[in-house]
Tab-separated table of C-alpha atoms (C1' of nucleotides) in Angstrom:
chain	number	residue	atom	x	y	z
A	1	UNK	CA	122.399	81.552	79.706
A	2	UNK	CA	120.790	78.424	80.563
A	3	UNK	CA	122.508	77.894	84.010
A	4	UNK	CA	121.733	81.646	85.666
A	5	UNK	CA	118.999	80.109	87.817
A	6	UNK	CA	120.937	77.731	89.347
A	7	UNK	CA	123.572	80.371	89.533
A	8	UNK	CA	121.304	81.952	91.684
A	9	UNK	CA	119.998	79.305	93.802
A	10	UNK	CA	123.948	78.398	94.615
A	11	UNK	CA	124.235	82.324	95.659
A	12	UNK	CA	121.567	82.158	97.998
A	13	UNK	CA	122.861	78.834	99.473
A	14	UNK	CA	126.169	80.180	99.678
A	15	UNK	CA	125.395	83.617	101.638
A	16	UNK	CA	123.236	81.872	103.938
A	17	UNK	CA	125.757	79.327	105.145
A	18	UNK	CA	128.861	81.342	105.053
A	19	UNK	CA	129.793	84.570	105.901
A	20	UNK	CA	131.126	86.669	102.684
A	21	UNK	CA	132.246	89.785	102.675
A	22	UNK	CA	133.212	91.170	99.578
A	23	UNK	CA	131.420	90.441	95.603
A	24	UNK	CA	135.657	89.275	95.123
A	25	UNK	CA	134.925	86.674	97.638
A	26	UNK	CA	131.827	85.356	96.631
A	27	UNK	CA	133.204	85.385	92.600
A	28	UNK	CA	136.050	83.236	93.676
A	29	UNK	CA	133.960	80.814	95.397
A	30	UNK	CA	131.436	80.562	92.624
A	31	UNK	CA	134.750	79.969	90.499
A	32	UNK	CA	135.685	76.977	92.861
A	33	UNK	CA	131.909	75.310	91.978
A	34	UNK	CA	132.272	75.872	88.763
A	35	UNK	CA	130.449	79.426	87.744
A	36	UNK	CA	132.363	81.475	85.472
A	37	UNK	CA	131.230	84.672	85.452
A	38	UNK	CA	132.301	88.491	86.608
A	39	UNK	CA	131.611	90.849	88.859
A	40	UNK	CA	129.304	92.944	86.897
A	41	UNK	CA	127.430	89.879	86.565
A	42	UNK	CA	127.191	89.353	90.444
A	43	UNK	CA	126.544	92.843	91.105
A	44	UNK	CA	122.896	92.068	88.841
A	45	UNK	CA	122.811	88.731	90.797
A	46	UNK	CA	123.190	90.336	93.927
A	47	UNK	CA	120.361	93.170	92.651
A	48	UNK	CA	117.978	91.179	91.745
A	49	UNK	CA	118.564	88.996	94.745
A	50	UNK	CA	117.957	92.014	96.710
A	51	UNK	CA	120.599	90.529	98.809
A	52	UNK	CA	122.010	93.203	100.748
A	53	UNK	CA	125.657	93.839	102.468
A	54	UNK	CA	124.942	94.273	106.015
A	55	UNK	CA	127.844	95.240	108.917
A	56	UNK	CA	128.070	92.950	111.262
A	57	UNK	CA	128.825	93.450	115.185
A	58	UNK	CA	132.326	92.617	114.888
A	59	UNK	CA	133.037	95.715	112.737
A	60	UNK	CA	132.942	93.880	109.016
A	61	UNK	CA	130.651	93.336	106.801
A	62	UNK	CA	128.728	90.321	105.642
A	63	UNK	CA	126.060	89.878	102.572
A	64	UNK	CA	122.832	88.569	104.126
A	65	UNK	CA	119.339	87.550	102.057
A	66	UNK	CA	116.449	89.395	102.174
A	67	UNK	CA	113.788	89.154	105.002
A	68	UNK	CA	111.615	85.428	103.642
A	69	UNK	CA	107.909	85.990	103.513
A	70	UNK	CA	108.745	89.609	104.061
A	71	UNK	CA	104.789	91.602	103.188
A	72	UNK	CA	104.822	93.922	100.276
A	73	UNK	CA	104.075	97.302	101.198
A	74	UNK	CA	101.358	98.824	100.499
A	75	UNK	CA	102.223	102.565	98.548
A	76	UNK	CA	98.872	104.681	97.885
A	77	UNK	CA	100.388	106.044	94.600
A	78	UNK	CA	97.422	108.316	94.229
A	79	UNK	CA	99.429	111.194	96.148
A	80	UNK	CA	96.366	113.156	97.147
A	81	UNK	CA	95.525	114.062	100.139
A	82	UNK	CA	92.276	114.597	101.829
A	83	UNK	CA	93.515	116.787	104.514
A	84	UNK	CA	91.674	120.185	102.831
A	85	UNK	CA	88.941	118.352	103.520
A	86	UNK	CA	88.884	116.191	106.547
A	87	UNK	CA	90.324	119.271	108.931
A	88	UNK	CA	88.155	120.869	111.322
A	89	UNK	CA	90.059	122.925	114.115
A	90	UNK	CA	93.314	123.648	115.771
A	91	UNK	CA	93.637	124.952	118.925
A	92	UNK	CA	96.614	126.002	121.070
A	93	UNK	CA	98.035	125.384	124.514
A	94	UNK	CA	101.314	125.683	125.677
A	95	UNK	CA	103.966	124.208	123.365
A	96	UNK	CA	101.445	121.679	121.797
A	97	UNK	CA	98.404	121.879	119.496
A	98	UNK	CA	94.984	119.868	118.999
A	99	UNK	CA	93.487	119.433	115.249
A	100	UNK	CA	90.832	117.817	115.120
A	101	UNK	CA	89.591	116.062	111.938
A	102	UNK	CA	86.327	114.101	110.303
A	103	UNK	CA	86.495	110.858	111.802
A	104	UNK	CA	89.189	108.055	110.811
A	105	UNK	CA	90.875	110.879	109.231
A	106	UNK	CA	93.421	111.785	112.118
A	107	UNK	CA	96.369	109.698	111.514
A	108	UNK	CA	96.637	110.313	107.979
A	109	UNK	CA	96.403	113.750	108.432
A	110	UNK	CA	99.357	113.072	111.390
A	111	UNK	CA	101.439	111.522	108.986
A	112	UNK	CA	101.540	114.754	106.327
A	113	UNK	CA	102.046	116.489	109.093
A	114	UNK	CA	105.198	113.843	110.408
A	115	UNK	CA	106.172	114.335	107.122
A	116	UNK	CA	106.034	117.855	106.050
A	117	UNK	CA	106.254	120.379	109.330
A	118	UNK	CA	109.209	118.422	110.872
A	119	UNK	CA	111.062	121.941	111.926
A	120	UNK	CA	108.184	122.950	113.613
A	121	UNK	CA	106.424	119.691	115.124
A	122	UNK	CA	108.262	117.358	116.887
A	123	UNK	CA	106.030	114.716	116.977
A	124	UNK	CA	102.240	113.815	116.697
A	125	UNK	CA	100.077	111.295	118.197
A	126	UNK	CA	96.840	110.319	116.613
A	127	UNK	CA	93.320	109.004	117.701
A	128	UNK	CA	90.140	108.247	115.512
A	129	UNK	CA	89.404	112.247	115.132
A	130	UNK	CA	92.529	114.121	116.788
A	131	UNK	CA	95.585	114.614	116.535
A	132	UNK	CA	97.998	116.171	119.397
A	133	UNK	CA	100.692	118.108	118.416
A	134	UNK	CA	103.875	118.487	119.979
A	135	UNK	CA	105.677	121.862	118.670
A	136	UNK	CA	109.255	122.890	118.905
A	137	UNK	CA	109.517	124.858	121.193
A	138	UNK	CA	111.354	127.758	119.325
A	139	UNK	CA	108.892	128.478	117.238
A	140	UNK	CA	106.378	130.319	117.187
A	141	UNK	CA	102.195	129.304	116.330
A	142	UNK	CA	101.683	131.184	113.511
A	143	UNK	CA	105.205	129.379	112.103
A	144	UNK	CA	103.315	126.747	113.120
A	145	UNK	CA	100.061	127.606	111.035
A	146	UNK	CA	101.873	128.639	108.504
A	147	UNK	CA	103.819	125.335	108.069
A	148	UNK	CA	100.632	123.040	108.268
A	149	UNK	CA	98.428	126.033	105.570
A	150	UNK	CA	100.850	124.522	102.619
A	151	UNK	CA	99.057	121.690	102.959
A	152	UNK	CA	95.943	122.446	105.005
A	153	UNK	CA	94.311	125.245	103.350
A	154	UNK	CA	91.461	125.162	104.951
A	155	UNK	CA	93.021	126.034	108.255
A	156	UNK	CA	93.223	129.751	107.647
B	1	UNK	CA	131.636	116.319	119.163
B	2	UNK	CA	128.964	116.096	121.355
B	3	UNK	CA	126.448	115.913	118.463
B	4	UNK	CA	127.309	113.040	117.264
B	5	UNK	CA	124.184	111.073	119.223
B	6	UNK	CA	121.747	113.703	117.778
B	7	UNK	CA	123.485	113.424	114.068
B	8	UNK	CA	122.872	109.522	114.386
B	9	UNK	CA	119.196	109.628	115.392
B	10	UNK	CA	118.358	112.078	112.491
B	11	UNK	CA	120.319	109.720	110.291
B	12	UNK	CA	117.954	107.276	111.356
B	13	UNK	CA	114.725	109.676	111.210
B	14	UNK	CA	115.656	110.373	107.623
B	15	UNK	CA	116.375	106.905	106.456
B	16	UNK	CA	113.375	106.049	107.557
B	17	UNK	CA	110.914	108.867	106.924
B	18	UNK	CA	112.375	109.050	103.219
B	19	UNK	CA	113.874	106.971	100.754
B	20	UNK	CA	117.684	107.898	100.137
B	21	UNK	CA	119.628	105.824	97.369
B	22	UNK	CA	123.056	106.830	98.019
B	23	UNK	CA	125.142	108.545	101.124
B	24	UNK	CA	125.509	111.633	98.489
B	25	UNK	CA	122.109	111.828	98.621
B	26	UNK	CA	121.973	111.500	102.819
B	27	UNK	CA	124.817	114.205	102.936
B	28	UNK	CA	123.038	116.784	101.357
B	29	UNK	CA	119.785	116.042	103.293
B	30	UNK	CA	121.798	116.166	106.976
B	31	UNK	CA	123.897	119.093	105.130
B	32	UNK	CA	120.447	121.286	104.686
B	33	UNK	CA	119.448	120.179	108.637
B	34	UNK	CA	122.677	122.231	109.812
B	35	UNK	CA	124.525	119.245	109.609
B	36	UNK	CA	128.268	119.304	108.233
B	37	UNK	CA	130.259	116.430	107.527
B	38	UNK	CA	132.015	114.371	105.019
B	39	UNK	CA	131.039	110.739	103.298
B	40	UNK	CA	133.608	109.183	105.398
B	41	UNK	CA	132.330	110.118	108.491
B	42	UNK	CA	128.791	108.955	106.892
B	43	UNK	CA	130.310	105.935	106.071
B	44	UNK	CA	131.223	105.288	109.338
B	45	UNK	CA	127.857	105.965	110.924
B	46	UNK	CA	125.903	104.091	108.596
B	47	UNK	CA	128.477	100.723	109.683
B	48	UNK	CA	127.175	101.689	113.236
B	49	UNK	CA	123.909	102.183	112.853
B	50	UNK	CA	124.206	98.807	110.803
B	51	UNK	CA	122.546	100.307	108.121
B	52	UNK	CA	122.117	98.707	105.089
B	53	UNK	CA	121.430	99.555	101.004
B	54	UNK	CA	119.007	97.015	99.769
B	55	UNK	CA	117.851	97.068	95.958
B	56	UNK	CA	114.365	97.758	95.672
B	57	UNK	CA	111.127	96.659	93.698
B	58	UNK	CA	111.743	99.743	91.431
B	59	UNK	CA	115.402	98.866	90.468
B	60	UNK	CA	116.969	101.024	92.637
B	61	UNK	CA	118.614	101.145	96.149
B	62	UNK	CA	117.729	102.670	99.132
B	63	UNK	CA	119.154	102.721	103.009
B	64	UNK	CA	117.001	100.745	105.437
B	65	UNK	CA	117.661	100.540	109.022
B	66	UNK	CA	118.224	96.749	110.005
B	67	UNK	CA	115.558	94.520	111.287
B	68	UNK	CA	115.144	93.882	114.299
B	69	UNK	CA	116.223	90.569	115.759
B	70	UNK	CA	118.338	90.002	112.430
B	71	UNK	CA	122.053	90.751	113.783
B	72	UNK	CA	120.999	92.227	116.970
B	73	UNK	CA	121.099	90.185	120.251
B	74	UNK	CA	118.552	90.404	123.099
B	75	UNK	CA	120.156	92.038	125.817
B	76	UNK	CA	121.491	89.785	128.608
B	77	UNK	CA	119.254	90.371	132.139
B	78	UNK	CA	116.148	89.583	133.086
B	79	UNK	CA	113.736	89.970	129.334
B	80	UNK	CA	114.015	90.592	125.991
B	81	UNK	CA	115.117	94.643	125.857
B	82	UNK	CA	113.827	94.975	122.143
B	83	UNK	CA	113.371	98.667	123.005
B	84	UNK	CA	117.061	99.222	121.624
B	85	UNK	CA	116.224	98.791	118.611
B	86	UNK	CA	112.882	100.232	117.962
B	87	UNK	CA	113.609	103.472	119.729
B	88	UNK	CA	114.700	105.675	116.884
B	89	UNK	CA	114.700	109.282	118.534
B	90	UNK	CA	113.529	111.739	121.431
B	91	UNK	CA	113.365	115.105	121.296
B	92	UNK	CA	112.080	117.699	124.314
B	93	UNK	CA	109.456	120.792	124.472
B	94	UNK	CA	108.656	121.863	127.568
B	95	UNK	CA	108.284	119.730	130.144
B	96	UNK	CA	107.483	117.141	127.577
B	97	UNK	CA	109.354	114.628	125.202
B	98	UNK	CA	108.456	113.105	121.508
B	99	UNK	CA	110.122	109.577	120.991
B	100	UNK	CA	109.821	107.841	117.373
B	101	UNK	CA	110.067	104.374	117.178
B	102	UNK	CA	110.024	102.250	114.274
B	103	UNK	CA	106.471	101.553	113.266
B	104	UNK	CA	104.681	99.532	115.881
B	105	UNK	CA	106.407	99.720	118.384
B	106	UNK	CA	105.548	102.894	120.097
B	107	UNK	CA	102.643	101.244	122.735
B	108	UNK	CA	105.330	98.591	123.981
B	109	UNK	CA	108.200	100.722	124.752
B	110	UNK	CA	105.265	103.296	126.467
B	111	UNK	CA	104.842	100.550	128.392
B	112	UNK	CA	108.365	99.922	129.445
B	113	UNK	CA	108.824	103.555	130.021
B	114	UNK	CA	105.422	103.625	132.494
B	115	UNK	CA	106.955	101.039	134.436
B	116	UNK	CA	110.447	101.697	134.778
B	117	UNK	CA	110.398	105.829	134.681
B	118	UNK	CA	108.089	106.397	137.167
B	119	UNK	CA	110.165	109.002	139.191
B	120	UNK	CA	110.431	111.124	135.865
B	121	UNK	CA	107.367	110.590	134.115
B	122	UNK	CA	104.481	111.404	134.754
B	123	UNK	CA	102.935	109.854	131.988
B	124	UNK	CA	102.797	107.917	128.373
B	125	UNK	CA	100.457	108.271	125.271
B	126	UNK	CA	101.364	106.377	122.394
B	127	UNK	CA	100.525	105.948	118.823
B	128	UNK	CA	101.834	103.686	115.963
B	129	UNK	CA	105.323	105.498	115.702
B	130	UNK	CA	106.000	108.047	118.562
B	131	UNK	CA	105.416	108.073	121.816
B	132	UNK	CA	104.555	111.286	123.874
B	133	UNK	CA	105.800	111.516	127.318
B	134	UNK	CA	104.493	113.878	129.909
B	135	UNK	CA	107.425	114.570	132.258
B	136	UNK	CA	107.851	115.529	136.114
B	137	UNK	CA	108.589	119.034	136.060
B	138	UNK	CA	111.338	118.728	138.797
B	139	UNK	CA	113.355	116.643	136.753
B	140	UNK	CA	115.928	117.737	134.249
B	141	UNK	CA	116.457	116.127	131.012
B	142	UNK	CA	119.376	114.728	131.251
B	143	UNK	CA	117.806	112.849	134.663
B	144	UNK	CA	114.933	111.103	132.150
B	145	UNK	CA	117.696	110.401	129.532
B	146	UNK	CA	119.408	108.775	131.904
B	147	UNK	CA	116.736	106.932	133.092
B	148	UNK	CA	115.640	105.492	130.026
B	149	UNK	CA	118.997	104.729	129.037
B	150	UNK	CA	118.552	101.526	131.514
B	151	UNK	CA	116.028	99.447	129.021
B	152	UNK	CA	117.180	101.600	126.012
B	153	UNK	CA	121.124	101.734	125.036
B	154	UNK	CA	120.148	102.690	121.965
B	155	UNK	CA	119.221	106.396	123.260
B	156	UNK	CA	122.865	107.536	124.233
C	1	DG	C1'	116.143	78.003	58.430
C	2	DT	C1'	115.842	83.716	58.900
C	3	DC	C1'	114.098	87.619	61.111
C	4	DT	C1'	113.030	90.222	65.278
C	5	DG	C1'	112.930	91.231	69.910
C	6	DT	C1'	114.443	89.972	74.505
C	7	DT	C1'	117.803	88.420	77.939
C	8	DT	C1'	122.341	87.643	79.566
C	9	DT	C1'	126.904	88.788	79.808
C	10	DG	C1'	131.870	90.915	79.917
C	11	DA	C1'	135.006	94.737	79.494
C	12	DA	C1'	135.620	99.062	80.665
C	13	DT	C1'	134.251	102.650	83.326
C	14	DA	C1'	131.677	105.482	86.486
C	15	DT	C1'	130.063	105.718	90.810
C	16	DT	C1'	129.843	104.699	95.391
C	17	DT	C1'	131.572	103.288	99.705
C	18	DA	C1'	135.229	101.953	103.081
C	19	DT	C1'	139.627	102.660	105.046
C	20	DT	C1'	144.216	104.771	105.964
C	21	DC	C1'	146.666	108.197	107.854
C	22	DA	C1'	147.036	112.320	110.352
C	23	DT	C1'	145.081	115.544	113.453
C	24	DA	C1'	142.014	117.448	116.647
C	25	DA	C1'	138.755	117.098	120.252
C	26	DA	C1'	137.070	114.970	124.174
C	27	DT	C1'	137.752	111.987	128.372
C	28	DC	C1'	140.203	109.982	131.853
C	29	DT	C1'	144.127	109.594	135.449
C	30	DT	C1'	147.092	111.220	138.230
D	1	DA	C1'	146.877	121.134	135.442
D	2	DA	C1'	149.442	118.001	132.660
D	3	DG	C1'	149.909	113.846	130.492
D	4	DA	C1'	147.915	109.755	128.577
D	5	DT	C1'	144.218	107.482	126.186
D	6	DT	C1'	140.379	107.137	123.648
D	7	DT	C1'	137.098	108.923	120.222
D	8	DA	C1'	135.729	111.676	116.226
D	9	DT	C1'	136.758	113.599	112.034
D	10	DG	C1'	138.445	115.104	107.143
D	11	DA	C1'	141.352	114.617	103.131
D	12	DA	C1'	142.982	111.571	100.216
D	13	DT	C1'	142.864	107.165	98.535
D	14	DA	C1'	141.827	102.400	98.115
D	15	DA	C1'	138.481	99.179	97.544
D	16	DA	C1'	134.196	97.720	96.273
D	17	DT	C1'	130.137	97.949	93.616
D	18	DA	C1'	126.949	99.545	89.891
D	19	DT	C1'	126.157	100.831	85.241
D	20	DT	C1'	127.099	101.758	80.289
D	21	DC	C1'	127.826	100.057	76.034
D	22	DA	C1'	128.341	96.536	72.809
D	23	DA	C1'	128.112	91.944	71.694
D	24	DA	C1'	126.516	87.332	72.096
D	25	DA	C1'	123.051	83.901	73.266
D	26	DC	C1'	118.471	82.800	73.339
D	27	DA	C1'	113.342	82.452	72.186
D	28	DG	C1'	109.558	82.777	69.339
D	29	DA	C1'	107.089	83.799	64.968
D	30	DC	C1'	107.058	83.157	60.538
DNA sequence: GTCTGTTTTGAATATTTATTCATAAATCTT
DNA sequence: AAGATTTATGAATAAATATTCAAAACAGAC
């Protein structure tokens, strides 16, 4: 229909000067201005809106707008990694580990690892060409090797 | 039970490591960490944590954590104590702690913790994301928790 | 106009999420 | 320690929200 943008634009203005809690709610006021429509429709409102039903510090919930000006993030979407290539050397002492990599290659390497050997590395922290590893420390360093080999091959 | 505090934080760890479109989906991730609980009690946590579903580019929905700043006040006292809400988790190896914060945030909150944990830390390096702390080995862990626990609520 | 493809919508339904109610576990107070 | 109070939880259910499916409204192209 004709009137779905301006639908839209009095959805936005509503949510951001009242406090709703419920799709119910916000049909029946769109019923008082005039807006005839359902709650399936809302729901796609609401979706493509991306508003978003947020609880609130007194223990309800309210519908709030999206973040204005918000930056779109950036995904890679190529999925490959370069760590084969960019790793150089681990070494061990005490519950933590040094890799180090090609330079500028560290924190993206630090981030598979974030990612994919979170039972056996609690955290990393990453500089231009190392990273430091902190590993749990219940496990052992060839868990540890092994973990980071599925996607490091070059580190055996 | 005591671990609720430690189910929270990996809540937050997964929801924002990974994209998870429905508490189903977050039950069976916490279920495969050695976590067992029900949606309700999900449910519940997610109100806490003030977590919220927001449709995404794609179409879909996925948990984020909220913003910070958006429904959460500054802390009354003597600055801002944005720490609360950045801090996302700690974990311990050794005489040594990872903390993950939400992204860009680790350096300021290392900077808090240099100034105000002085009698349990030796020492801060941080990256984008986590923070590694280098602790006083005469302290316990509870005695640093507790310290930090004055500039971030968040962590107990 | 008619045809064709796209968009919008409602009714019904499926799915998801929040709450109620009861119980158990922890914490506090004597 | 016992009793009282708060907190955490699950099972069942209620409530809320998203989606499916079909139909209608619309927009162009001819």
């Amino acid at each position: 229909m004709k009137n779905k943008l301006k639908r839209l634009q009095e959805i936005k203005e509503i949510i951001s000067t009242s406090s709703i809690g419920s799709q119910e709610d916000l049909l029946n006021i769109l019923s008082s201005r005039g807006y005839e429509l359902t709650q399936a429709t809302l729901s796609r409102d609401l979706k493509q809106l991306k508003v978003v039903k947020s609880p609130t510090a007194g223990g309800a919930y309210k519908y709030i707008l999206p973040e204005r000006g918000s930056t779109q993030k950036t995904t890679t979407g190529d999925g490959y990694s370069y760590a084969g290539n960019a790793f150089i050397s681990i070494a061990f002492s005490g519950f933590m580990a040094v890799i180090k990599t090609r330079p500028g290659y560290a924190s993206s390497i630090a981030y598979e690892i974030d990612e994919k050997a979170q039972n056996e590395v609690l955290g990393t922290v990453a500089g231009e060409d190392t990273i430091l590893l902190v590993l749990d420390e219940k496990v052992s360093r060839e868990a540890v090797i092994k973990a980071l080999s599925s996607f490091i091959p070059n580190i055996l």
